[in-house]
């Protein structure tokens, strides 16, 4: 026990239930794996994983211990095996720039929003290939899903639209046109509603994802009040 607790790389348990790691996406097209419990001179860097491009967003499929990273400038989705700390595949996604991504509730699909296009791409986690593609309208995109995973919501800034997708059939159930350009979306499990903020309109739209409709629109503050915290 003392030997395993010493943090030496050459003397480690096969399965360490007490350990944890930090991951960082780096601007030099790499990813750092930092283990705060190892003893390696003056660093805690366990691995440095080179990527084909600079990462934009990422999501962890914990069941497979795979990390999916969007590479916007290359139009690809990198797949990193965190068990072996290495890149296993880079999936070409086609037209557009992949940025935001979201793991489905059943962890079988990774949804990838392709900015500067109208494409929403679903990648199969087991096969590591494109499973489905949907047209959600042109522009920049943000993603959210209901707490049970039954509905996925995708915004499209140029189209001024929120698209609602059925999680089981992976088909579009509703397209909601908004006043203004949707910039941000979040889902509240307590309210069972999605909230969408838009530019060019002082409104926050409240969406019933299951019903496929806009419940109401709330007036947002039109003035920004500066707030400063002074440290004593």
Coordinates of C-alpha atoms in Angstrom, one line a residue:
X1 CA 0.0 0.0 0.0
X2 CA 2.8 2.4 0.9
X3 CA 4.5 1.7 -2.4
X4 CA 1.3 2.3 -4.5
X5 CA 0.6 5.5 -2.5
X6 CA 4.1 6.9 -3.2
X7 CA 3.0 8.0 -6.7
X8 CA 5.9 6.4 -8.6
X9 CA 5.1 5.7 -12.3
X10 CA 6.9 2.3 -12.2
X11 CA 4.9 1.1 -9.2
X12 CA 1.2 1.6 -9.8
X13 CA -1.9 -0.4 -9.2
X14 CA -3.7 -1.9 -12.2
X15 CA -6.9 -0.2 -11.1
X16 CA -6.7 2.9 -8.9
X17 CA -10.1 3.8 -7.5
X18 CA -8.7 6.8 -5.6
X19 CA -7.0 8.6 -8.6
X20 CA -8.2 11.4 -10.8
X21 CA -6.8 13.4 -13.7
X22 CA -7.0 16.9 -15.2
X23 CA -7.2 17.4 -18.9
X24 CA -6.4 20.6 -20.8
X25 CA -6.8 21.5 -24.5
X26 CA -3.8 23.4 -25.6
X27 CA -3.4 26.0 -28.3
X28 CA -0.5 24.1 -29.9
X29 CA -2.8 21.3 -31.1
X30 CA -2.2 19.0 -28.1
X31 CA -3.9 17.8 -24.9
X32 CA -2.3 17.5 -21.5
X33 CA -3.1 14.7 -19.1
X34 CA -2.2 15.9 -15.5
X35 CA -2.2 13.5 -12.6
X36 CA -1.9 15.4 -9.3
X37 CA -1.0 12.1 -7.4
X38 CA 2.1 11.1 -9.3
X39 CA 5.6 11.9 -8.2
X40 CA 7.7 12.8 -11.3
X41 CA 10.4 15.4 -10.4
X42 CA 8.7 18.8 -10.5
X43 CA 5.8 18.0 -12.9
X44 CA 2.5 16.2 -12.7
X45 CA 2.2 15.8 -16.4
X46 CA 1.4 12.2 -17.1
X47 CA 1.0 12.4 -20.9
X48 CA 1.0 14.9 -23.7
X49 CA -1.3 13.8 -26.6
X50 CA -0.7 15.4 -30.0
X51 CA -3.9 16.2 -32.0
X52 CA -4.3 16.8 -35.7
X53 CA -5.5 20.4 -35.0
X54 CA -6.5 22.8 -32.3
X55 CA -9.4 21.6 -30.2
X56 CA -12.6 23.7 -29.9
X57 CA -14.9 21.7 -27.7
X58 CA -14.9 18.2 -26.1
X59 CA -17.1 15.6 -24.5
X60 CA -16.3 12.5 -22.5
X61 CA -18.0 9.1 -23.2
X62 CA -17.2 7.7 -19.7
X63 CA -18.5 4.1 -20.5
X64 CA -15.9 3.7 -23.2
X65 CA -13.4 6.1 -21.7
X66 CA -13.2 8.0 -25.0
X67 CA -12.8 11.7 -25.4
X68 CA -14.3 13.4 -28.5
X69 CA -12.7 16.7 -29.5
X70 CA -13.9 19.0 -32.3
X71 CA -11.2 20.4 -34.6
X72 CA -13.0 23.3 -36.2
X73 CA -10.3 24.4 -38.7
X74 CA -9.9 20.9 -40.1
X75 CA -13.6 19.9 -40.1
X76 CA -12.9 16.8 -38.1
X77 CA -13.7 15.0 -34.8
X78 CA -10.8 13.6 -32.9
X79 CA -11.2 10.5 -30.8
X80 CA -8.8 10.0 -27.8
X81 CA -8.5 6.8 -25.8
X82 CA -8.0 8.0 -22.2
X83 CA -7.1 4.5 -21.1
X84 CA -4.0 4.4 -23.3
X85 CA -3.7 8.2 -23.6
X86 CA -3.5 8.3 -27.4
X87 CA -5.4 9.4 -30.5
X88 CA -7.2 6.5 -32.0
X89 CA -9.1 8.2 -34.9
X90 CA -9.9 11.5 -36.6
X91 CA -13.3 11.5 -38.3
X92 CA -13.9 13.7 -41.3
X93 CA -17.2 15.5 -41.0
X94 CA -17.6 17.3 -44.3
X95 CA -18.7 20.9 -44.9
X96 CA -18.8 23.4 -42.1
X97 CA -16.7 23.9 -38.9
X98 CA -17.4 21.5 -36.0
X99 CA -17.5 23.3 -32.7
X100 CA -20.2 22.5 -30.1
X101 CA -20.9 18.9 -29.4
X102 CA -23.1 16.9 -27.0
X103 CA -23.3 13.3 -25.9
X104 CA -26.7 11.7 -26.1
X105 CA -28.3 10.5 -22.9
X106 CA -27.7 6.8 -23.8
X107 CA -24.1 7.6 -24.7
X108 CA -24.5 6.0 -28.1
X109 CA -24.2 9.2 -30.2
X110 CA -22.1 12.3 -30.2
X111 CA -24.0 15.2 -31.8
X112 CA -21.7 17.7 -33.6
X113 CA -23.0 21.1 -34.7
X114 CA -21.3 22.3 -37.9
X115 CA -20.9 26.1 -37.8
X116 CA -21.0 28.1 -41.1
X117 CA -23.4 25.4 -42.4
X118 CA -26.9 24.0 -41.8
X119 CA -25.6 20.6 -40.7
X120 CA -26.0 18.7 -37.5
X121 CA -24.0 15.4 -37.5
X122 CA -24.5 12.4 -35.3
X123 CA -21.4 10.2 -34.8
X124 CA -21.9 6.6 -33.5
X125 CA -19.7 6.0 -30.4
X126 CA -19.3 2.3 -31.0
X127 CA -18.5 2.4 -34.8
X128 CA -16.8 5.8 -34.7
X129 CA -18.5 6.9 -37.9
X130 CA -21.2 9.3 -39.0
X131 CA -24.6 7.8 -38.2
X132 CA -27.1 10.6 -39.1
X133 CA -27.1 14.1 -40.6
X134 CA -29.9 16.7 -40.2
X135 CA -30.6 20.1 -41.7
X136 CA -31.1 22.6 -38.9
X137 CA -30.6 25.9 -40.7
X138 CA -27.6 28.1 -41.5
X139 CA -25.4 29.9 -39.0
X140 CA -23.6 29.3 -35.7
X141 CA -25.1 26.6 -33.5
X142 CA -25.5 25.9 -29.8
X143 CA -26.9 22.6 -28.3
X144 CA -28.9 21.5 -25.3
X145 CA -31.0 18.4 -24.4
X146 CA -33.7 17.5 -22.0
X147 CA -32.7 15.7 -18.8
X148 CA -34.1 12.4 -20.0
X149 CA -32.5 12.8 -23.4
X150 CA -35.8 12.5 -25.2
X151 CA -35.3 15.8 -27.0
X152 CA -32.3 17.6 -28.4
X153 CA -32.4 21.4 -29.2
X154 CA -30.2 23.1 -31.7
X155 CA -30.0 26.8 -32.4
X156 CA -29.1 28.4 -35.8
X157 CA -28.1 32.0 -35.7
X158 CA -28.5 33.0 -39.4
X159 CA -31.8 31.1 -39.8
X160 CA -33.1 32.5 -36.5
X161 CA -34.4 29.1 -35.5
X162 CA -34.4 26.4 -32.9
X163 CA -34.7 22.9 -34.2
X164 CA -36.1 20.2 -31.9
X165 CA -35.0 16.6 -32.5
X166 CA -36.4 13.4 -31.1
X167 CA -33.6 11.5 -29.3
X168 CA -35.0 8.0 -30.1
X169 CA -35.8 8.3 -33.8
X170 CA -33.1 11.0 -34.4
X171 CA -35.6 12.9 -36.5
X172 CA -36.8 16.5 -36.5
X173 CA -40.0 17.1 -34.6
X174 CA -40.3 20.9 -34.8
X175 CA -38.7 24.0 -36.2
X176 CA -39.4 27.2 -34.2
X177 CA -38.7 30.6 -35.8
X178 CA -37.6 33.3 -33.4
X179 CA -37.4 37.0 -33.4
X180 CA -33.7 37.8 -33.5
X181 CA -30.7 35.6 -33.8
X182 CA -30.4 32.9 -31.1
X183 CA -27.0 33.1 -29.4
X184 CA -27.3 30.9 -26.3
X185 CA -29.6 28.1 -25.1
X186 CA -29.9 26.2 -21.8
X187 CA -32.3 23.6 -20.4
X188 CA -33.9 23.7 -16.9
X189 CA -34.8 20.3 -15.5
X190 CA -36.8 22.0 -12.8
X191 CA -38.9 24.0 -15.2
X192 CA -38.8 21.4 -17.9
X193 CA -38.2 24.2 -20.4
X194 CA -35.4 25.5 -22.6
X195 CA -34.4 29.1 -22.5
X196 CA -33.1 30.9 -25.5
X197 CA -31.4 34.3 -25.6
X198 CA -31.3 36.2 -28.9
X199 CA -29.5 39.2 -30.3
X200 CA -31.4 42.0 -32.1
X201 CA -34.3 41.3 -29.8
X202 CA -34.7 42.0 -26.0
X203 CA -36.5 38.7 -25.5
X204 CA -35.7 35.4 -23.8
X205 CA -37.8 32.6 -25.4
X206 CA -39.1 29.8 -23.2
X207 CA -39.6 26.6 -25.2
X208 CA -41.5 23.5 -24.4
X209 CA -39.4 20.8 -26.1
X210 CA -41.8 18.0 -25.7
X211 CA -44.7 20.0 -27.0
X212 CA -42.6 21.5 -29.8
X213 CA -43.7 25.1 -29.1
X214 CA -42.7 28.5 -27.6
X215 CA -44.5 28.8 -24.3
X216 CA -43.8 32.5 -23.8
X217 CA -41.2 35.2 -24.4
X218 CA -39.7 37.2 -21.5
X219 CA -38.5 40.7 -21.7
X220 CA -34.8 40.8 -20.9
X221 CA -33.0 43.8 -19.3
X222 CA -32.1 46.5 -21.8
X223 CA -29.4 48.1 -19.7
X224 CA -26.2 46.6 -18.4
X225 CA -25.5 47.7 -14.9
X226 CA -21.8 47.4 -14.0
X227 CA -21.0 45.5 -10.8
X228 CA -17.7 45.7 -9.1
X229 CA -16.6 43.7 -6.1
X230 CA -14.1 45.5 -3.9
X231 CA -11.7 43.3 -1.9
X232 CA -11.0 44.6 1.6

